[in-house]
Coordinates of C-alpha atoms and ligand atoms in Angstrom, one line a residue:
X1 CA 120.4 90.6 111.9
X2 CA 122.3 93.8 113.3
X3 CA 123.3 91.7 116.0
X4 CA 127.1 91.7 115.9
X5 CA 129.4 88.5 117.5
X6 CA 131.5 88.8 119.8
X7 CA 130.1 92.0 121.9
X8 CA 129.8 91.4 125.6
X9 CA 125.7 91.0 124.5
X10 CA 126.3 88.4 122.1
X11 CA 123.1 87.8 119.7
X12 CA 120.7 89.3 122.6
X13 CA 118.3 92.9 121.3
X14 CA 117.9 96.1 123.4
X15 CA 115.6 95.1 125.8
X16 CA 117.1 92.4 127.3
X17 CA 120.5 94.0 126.7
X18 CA 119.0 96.8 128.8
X19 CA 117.7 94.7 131.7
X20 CA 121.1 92.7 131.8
X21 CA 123.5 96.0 131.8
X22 CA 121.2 97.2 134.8
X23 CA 122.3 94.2 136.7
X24 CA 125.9 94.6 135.4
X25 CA 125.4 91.2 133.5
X26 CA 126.5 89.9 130.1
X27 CA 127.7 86.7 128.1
X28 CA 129.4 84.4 130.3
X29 CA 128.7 86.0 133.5
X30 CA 127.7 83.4 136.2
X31 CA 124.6 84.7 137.4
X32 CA 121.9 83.9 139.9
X33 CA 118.2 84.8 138.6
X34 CA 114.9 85.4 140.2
X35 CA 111.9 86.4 138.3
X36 CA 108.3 86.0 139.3
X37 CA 108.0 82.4 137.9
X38 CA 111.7 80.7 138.2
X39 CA 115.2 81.1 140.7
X40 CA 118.0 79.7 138.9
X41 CA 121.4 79.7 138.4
X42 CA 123.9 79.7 135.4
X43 CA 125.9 80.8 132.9
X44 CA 124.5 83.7 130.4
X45 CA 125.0 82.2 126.8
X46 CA 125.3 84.0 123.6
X47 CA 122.2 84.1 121.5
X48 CA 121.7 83.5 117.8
X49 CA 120.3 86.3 115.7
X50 CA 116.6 84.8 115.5
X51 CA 116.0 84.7 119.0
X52 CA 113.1 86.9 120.6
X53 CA 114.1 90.0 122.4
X54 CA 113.4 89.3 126.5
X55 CA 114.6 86.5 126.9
X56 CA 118.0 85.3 128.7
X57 CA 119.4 82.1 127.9
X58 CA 121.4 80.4 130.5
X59 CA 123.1 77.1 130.5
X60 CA 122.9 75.1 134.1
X61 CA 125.3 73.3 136.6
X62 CA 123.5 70.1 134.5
X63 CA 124.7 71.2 131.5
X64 CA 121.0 71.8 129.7
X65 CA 120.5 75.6 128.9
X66 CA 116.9 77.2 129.5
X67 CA 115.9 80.4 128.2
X68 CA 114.2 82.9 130.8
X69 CA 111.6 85.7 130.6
X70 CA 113.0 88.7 131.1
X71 CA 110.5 91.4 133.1
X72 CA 110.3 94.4 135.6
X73 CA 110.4 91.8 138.2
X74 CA 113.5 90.3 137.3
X75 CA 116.3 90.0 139.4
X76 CA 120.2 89.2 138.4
X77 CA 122.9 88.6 141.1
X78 CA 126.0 88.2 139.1
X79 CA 128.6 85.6 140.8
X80 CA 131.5 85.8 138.5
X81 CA 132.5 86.3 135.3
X82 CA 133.4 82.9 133.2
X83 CA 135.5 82.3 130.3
X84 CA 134.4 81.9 127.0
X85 CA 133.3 78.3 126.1
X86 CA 134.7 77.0 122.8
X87 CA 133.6 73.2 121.5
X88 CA 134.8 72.5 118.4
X89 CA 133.5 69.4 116.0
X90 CA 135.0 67.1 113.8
X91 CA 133.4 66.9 111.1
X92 CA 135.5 64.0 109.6
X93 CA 134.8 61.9 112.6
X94 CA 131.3 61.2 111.7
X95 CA 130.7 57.7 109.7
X96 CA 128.5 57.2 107.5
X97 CA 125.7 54.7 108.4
X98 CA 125.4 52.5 105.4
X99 CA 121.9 51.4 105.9
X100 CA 120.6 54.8 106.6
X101 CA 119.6 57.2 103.9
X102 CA 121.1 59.8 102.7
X103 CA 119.6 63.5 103.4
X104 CA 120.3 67.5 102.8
X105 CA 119.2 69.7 104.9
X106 CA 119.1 73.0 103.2
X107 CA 119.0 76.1 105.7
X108 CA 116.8 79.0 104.6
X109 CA 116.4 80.5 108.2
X110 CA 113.9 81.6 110.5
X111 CA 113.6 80.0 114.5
X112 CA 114.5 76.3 113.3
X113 CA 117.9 77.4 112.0
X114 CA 118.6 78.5 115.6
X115 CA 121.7 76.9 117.5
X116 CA 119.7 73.3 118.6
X117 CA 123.0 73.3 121.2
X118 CA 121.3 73.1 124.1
X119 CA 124.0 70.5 124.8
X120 CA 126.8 72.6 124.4
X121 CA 126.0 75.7 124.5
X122 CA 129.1 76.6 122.8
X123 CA 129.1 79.4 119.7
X124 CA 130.1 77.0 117.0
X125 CA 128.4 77.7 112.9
X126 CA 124.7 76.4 113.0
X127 CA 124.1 73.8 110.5
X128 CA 127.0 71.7 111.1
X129 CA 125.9 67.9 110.8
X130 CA 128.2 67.1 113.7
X131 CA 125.8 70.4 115.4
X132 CA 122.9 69.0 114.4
X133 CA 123.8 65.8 115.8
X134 CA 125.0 67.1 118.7
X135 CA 121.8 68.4 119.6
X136 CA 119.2 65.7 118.4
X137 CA 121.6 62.6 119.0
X138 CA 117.8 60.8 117.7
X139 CA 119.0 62.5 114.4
X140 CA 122.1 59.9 113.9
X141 CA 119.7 57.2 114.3
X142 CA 117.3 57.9 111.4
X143 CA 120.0 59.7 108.2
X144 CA 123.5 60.6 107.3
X145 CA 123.1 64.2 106.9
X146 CA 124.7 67.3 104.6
X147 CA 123.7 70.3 105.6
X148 CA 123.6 73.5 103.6
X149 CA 123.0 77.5 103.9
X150 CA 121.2 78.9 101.4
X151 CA 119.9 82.1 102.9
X152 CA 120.3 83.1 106.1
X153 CA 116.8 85.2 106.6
X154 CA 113.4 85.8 108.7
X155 CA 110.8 84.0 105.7
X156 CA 109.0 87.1 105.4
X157 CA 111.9 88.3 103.5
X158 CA 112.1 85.7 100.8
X159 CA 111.4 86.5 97.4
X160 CA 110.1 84.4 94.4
X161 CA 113.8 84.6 92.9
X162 CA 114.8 82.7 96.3
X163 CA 111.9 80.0 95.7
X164 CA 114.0 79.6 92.0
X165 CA 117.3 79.4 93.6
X166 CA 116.2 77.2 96.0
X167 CA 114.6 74.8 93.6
X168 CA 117.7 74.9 91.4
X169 CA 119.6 74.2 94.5
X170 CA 117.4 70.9 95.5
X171 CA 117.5 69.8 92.2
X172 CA 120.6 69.6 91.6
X173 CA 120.6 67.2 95.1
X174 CA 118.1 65.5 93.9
X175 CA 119.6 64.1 90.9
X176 CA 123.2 63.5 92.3
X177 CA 121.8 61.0 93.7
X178 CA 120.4 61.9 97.7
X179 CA 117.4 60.2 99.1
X180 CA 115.4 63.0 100.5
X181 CA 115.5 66.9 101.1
X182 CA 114.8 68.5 104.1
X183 CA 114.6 72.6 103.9
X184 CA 114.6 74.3 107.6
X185 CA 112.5 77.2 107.2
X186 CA 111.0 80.3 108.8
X187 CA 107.2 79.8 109.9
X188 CA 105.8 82.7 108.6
X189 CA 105.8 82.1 104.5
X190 CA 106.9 78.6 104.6
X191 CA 103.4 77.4 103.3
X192 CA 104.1 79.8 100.5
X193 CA 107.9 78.3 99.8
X194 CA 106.3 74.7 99.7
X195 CA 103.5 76.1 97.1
X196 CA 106.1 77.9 94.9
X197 CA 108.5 74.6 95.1
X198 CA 105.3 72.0 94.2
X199 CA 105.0 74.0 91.1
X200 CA 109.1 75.1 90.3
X201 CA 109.9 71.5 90.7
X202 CA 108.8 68.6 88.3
X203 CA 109.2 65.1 88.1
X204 CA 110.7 64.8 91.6
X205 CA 111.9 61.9 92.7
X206 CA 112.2 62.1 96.6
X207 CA 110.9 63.7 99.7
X208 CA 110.7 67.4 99.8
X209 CA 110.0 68.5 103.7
X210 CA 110.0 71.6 104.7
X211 CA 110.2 72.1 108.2
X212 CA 109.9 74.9 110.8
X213 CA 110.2 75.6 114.5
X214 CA 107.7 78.3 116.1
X215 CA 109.7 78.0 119.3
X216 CA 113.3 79.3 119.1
X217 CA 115.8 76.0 120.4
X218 CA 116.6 77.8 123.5
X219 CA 113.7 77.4 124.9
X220 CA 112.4 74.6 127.3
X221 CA 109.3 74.3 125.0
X222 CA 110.8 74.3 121.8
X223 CA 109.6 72.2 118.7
X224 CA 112.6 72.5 116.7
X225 CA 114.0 69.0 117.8
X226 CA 110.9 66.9 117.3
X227 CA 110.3 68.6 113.9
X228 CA 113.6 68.1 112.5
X229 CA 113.5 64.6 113.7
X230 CA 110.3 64.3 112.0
X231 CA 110.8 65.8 108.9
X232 CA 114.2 63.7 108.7
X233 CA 111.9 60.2 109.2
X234 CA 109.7 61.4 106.5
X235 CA 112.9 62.9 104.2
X236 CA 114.8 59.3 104.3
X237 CA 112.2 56.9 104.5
X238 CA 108.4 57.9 103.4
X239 CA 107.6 56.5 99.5
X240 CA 106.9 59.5 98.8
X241 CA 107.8 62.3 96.3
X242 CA 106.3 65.7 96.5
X243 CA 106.7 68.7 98.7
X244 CA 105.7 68.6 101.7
X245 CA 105.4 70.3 105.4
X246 CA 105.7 68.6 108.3
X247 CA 105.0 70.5 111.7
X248 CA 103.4 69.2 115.4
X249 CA 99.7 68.5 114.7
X250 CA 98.5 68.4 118.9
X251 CA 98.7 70.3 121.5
X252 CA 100.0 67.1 123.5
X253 CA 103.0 68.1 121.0
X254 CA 103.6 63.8 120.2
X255 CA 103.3 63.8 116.4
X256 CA 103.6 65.7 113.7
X257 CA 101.2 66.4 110.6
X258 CA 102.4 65.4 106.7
X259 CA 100.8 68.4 104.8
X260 CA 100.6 68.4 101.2
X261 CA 102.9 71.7 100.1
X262 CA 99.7 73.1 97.9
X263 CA 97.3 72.7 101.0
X264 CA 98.6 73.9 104.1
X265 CA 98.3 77.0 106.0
X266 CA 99.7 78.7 109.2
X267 CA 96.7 79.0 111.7
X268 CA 98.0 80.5 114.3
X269 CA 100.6 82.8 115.2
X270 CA 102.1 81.5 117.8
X271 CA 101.0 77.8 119.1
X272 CA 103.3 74.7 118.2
X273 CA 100.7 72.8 116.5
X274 CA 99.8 76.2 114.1
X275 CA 99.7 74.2 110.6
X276 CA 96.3 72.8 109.0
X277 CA 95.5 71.1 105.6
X278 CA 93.3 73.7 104.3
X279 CA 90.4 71.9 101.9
X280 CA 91.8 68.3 102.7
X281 CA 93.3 66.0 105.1
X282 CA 97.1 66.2 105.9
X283 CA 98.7 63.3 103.9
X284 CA 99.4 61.9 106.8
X285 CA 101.3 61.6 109.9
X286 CA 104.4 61.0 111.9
X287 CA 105.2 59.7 115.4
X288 CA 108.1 58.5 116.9
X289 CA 109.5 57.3 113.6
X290 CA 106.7 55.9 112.3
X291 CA 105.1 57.0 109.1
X292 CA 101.1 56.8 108.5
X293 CA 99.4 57.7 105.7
X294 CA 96.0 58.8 105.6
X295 CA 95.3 58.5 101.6
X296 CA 96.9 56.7 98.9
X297 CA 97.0 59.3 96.8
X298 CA 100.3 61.3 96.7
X299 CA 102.8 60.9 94.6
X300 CA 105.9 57.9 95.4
X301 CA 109.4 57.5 94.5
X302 CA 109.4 56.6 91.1
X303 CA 110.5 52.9 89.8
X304 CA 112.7 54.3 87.4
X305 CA 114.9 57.2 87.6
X306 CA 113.6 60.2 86.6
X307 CA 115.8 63.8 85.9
X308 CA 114.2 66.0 88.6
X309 CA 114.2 69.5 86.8
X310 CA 113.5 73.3 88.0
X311 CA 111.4 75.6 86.3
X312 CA 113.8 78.0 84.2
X313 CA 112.2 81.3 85.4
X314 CA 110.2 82.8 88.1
X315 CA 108.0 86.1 87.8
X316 CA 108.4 88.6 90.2
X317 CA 105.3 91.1 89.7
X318 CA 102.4 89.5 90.4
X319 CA 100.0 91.3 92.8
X320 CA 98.2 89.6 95.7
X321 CA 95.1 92.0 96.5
X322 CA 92.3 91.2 99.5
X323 CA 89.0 92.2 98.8
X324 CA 87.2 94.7 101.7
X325 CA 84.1 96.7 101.7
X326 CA 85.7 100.1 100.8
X327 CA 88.5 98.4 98.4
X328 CA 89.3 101.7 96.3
X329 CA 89.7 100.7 92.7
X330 CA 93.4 102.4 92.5
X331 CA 94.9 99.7 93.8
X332 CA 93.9 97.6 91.2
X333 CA 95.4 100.3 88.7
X334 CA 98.1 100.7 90.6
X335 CA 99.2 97.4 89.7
X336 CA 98.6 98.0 86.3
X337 CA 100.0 101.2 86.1
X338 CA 103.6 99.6 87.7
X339 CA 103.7 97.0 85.0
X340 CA 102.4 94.1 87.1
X341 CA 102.1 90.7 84.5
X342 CA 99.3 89.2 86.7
X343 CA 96.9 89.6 89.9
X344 CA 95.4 87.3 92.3
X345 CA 92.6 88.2 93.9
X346 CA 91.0 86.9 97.7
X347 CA 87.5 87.9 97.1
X348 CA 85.0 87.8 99.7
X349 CA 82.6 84.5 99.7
X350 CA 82.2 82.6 96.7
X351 CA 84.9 85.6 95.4
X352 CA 83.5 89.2 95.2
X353 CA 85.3 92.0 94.8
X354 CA 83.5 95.6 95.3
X355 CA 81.6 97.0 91.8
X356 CA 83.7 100.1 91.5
X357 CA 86.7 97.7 91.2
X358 CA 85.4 96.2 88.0
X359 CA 86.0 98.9 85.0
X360 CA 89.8 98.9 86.9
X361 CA 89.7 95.0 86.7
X362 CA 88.4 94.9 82.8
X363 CA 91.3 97.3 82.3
X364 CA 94.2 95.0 84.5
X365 CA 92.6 91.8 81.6
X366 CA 92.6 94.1 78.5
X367 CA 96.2 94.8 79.3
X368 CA 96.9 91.0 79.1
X369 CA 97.2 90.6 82.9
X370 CA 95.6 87.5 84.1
X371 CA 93.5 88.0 86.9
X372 CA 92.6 85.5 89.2
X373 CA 89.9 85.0 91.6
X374 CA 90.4 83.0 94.8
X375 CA 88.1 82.7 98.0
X376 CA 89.5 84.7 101.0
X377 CA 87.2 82.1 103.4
X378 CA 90.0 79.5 102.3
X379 CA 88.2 76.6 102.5
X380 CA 85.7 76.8 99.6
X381 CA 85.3 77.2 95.8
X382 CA 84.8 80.3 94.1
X383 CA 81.3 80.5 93.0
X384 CA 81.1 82.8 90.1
X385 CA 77.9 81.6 88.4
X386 CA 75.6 82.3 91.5
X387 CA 75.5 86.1 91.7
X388 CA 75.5 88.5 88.9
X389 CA 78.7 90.2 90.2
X390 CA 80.7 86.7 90.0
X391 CA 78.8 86.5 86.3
X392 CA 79.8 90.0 85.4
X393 CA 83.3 89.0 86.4
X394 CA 84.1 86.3 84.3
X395 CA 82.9 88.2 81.3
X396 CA 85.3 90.7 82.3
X397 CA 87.9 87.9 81.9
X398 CA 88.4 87.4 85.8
X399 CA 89.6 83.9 86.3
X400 CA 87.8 81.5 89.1
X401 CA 90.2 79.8 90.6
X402 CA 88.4 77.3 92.7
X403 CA 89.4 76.3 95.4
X404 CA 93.5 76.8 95.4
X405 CA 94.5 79.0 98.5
X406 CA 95.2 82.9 97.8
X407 CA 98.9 82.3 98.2
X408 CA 99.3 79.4 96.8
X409 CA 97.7 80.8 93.5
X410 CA 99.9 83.4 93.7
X411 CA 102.9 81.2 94.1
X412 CA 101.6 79.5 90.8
X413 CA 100.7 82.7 88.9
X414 CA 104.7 83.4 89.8
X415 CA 105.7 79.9 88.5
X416 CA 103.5 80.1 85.5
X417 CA 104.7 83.6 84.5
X418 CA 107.9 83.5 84.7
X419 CA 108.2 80.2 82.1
X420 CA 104.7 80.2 79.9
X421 CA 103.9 83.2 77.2
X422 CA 101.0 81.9 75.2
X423 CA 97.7 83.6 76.9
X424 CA 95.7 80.5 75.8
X425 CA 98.3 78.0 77.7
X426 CA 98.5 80.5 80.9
X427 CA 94.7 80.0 81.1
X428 CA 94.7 76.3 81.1
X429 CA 97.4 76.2 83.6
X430 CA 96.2 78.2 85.8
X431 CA 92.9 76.6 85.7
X432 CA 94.1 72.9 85.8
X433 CA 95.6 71.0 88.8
X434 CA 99.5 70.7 88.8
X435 CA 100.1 69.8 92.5
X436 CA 97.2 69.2 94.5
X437 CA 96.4 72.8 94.6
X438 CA 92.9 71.9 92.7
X439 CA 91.0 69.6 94.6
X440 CA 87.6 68.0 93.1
X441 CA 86.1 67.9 96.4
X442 CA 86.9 69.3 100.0
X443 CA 85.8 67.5 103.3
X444 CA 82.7 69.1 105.0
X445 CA 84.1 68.8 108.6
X446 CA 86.8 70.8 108.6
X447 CA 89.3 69.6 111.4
X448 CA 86.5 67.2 113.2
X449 CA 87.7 64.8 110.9
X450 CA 90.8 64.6 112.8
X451 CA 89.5 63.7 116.5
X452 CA 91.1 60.4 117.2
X453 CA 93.9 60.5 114.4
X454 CA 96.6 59.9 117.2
X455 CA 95.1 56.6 118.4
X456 CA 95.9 55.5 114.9
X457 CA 99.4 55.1 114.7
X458 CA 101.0 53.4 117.6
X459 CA 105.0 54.4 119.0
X460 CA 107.0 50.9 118.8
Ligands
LIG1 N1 109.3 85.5 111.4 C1 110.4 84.6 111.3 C2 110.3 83.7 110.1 O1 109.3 83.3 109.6 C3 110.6 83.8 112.6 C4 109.5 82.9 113.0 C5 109.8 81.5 112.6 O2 110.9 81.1 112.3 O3 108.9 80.7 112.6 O4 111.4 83.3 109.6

């Protein structure tokens, strides 16, 4: 975020600043550009702070802007030097459609809350409706659209007090009266922001979707546009009303998963179609503005209003620990030691942790922390009746917690912390289903289940 405006670098990191000043290059220099895979010509743009380093983004004689590898093989020619480009946007001039619903779309950060102007290419504040518009003209088609910043950060710096401001914040959307919420997120703990919302959020009346982009807006091959557009169809016009994540589910990159918020899990670091129901099917799917469900059972827009409320509190210290051969029991006392409320563990198989972690565990429950055992394999139950160890456990006072997902337990634990006291109540929460995180069965099959899912909802 150190990247400061309006330096002849605009928004680019010290690499590519680096290769650019060797060619005497900077923003708004016309340049010519030769690297091993592409010539081209154009106009060097500003970047936004959540681009990747090596990478220059140009706009072109047709007006679309490309972003280009930057390596030891590139080669810049600059032809002139331009000025400055400025568009500005009237907000006021939009109309609002009538017949289209109503949506927020609340920035939090991360790629998708990049510029989408490859129109433009002018340095104008992101999350402008008239932006977003701008960019994914589709957009106008499908919602009216407000659009607010919460935070402007990378996910992997949220915090569970940002999962409480941000449900306070949809909340009160919610119950002024909009038809469906649409968060633009950071890829990396987004699953964990749609866990921590299922539970801070109750009796919610519209469409939660968070959405994410793991390909930055400037670039040829981004997702951002057919996710937001996406998550927009499903915001204004699924009967639904839970949290949810839509992201591309194919590597043909056509349509777009519905994951439950409790049951979804980044799988890969870097493809577009990263994000799998974990222990289920995805709720369903979306494609070219159609909406199919899969199941019937999710939660719809209720009949009657309803006052959407968020959970009061959060708690902050709770303690996610992975279980490995080796795992020293000071951790665990660590935790204790800090004043940690509560642990969640990702044991190995049916969910083991190591013997000479149990007299530190017995001591992290006698201390009135709950301690809860998930299943680091992530699809799976615990099994804590099969071998002594899991036996031994439980009389320790080590929680099973079936088959919820290690962070999504954790986003619970922080939930249930934060607004419960009573240890007897704590237990039952934690041990019944709230939001889909508890599942009575999983499918066997894994993703097989999936093969053909595209033929099954057809584009108009
Ligand atoms: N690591 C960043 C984040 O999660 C950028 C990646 C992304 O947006 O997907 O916010």
């Amino acid at each position: 975020m150190s990247n400061s405006i309006n330096n002849e670098f605009e928004g680019y990191k010290p690499k590519s600043i680096k290769i650019l000043k060797k060619f005497g290059a900077k923003t708004w220099s016309k340049i010519r550009i030769k690297t091993e895979k592409i010539s081209s010509e154009g106009i060097i743009l500003p970047r936004n702070q959540f681009a990747p380093d090596e990478f220059v983004e140009i706009k072109l004689k047709n007006g679309y802007n490309i972003g280009i590898q930057l390596d030891s093989t590139t080669e810049i020619e600059v032809l002139s030097q331009e000025p400055k480009m400025e568009v500005k946007f009237d907000p006021s001039e939009i109309k609002k459609n009538k017949k289209l619903p109503n949506i927020a779309l609340l920035g939090t950060g991360g790629t998708i809350s990049s510029r989408l102007d490859y129109v433009t290419g002018a340095v104008i504040p992101a999350f402008e409706p008239s932006e977003l518009f701008t960019a994914v003209p589709e957009l106008a088609d499908v919602c009216n659209l407000e659009t607010d910043v919460v935070f402007k950060i990378f996910s992997e710096n949220m915090k569970p007090k940002y999962w409480l401001e941000l449900a306070k914040n949809i909340a009160k959307k919610v119950n002024a009266g909009i038809d469906g919420i649409m968060i633009a997120h950071g890829t990396d703990t987004i699953t964990y922001s749609s866990a921590a919302l299922s539970f801070l959020l109750s009796d919610l009346k519209v469409p939660v979707v968070l959405v994410g982009s793991q390909r930055s807006s400037d670039r040829p091959s981004s997702d951002a546009a057919m996710n937001l557009l996406n998550a927009a169809t499903i915001a204004g016009n699924a009967n639904l009303a839970e949290v949810v994540i839509t992201m591309l589910g194919s590597s043909a990159h056509d349509y777009g998963f519905i994951h439950r918020g409790t049951r979804v899990r980044k799988m890969h670091s870097s493809t577009r179609h990263a994000f799998r129901s974990i222990g289920s099917s995805p709720l369903g799917m979306v494609r070219e503005g159609n909406i199919k469900f899969f199941t019937q059972d999710y939660k719809k827009r209720p009949k009657k209003d309803v006052e959407t409320i968020a959970a009061k509190n959060i708690e902050e210290k709770v303690g996610l620990i992975y279980g490995y051969p080796g795992l020293s029991s000071e951790l665990i006392d660590f935790y204790v030691d800090k004043g940690y409320k509560g642990l969640v563990l990702a044991g190995t198989g049916l969910g083991h942790f190591p013997l000479d972690t149990f007299d530190s565990l017995k001591r992290a429950v006698d201390e009135g922390l709950p301690v809860v055992m998930t299943v680091q394999t992530i699809w799976g139950y615990t099994g804590m009746d099969v071998y002594e160890p899991g036996r031994k456990m439980q009389s320790i006072g080590v929680i099973p917690g079936q088959n919820m997902i290690p962070e999504v337990a954790f986003a619970k634990l922080c939930w249930i912390l934060g607004n419960y006291d009573d240890p007897k109540e704590i237990k039952k929460l934690i041990t019944t289903n709230i939001a889909g995180e508890i599942t009575a069965r999983e499918p066997m099959n894994g993703y097989q289940i999936f093969q053909g899912v595209e033929d099954q909802i057809k584009p108009l």
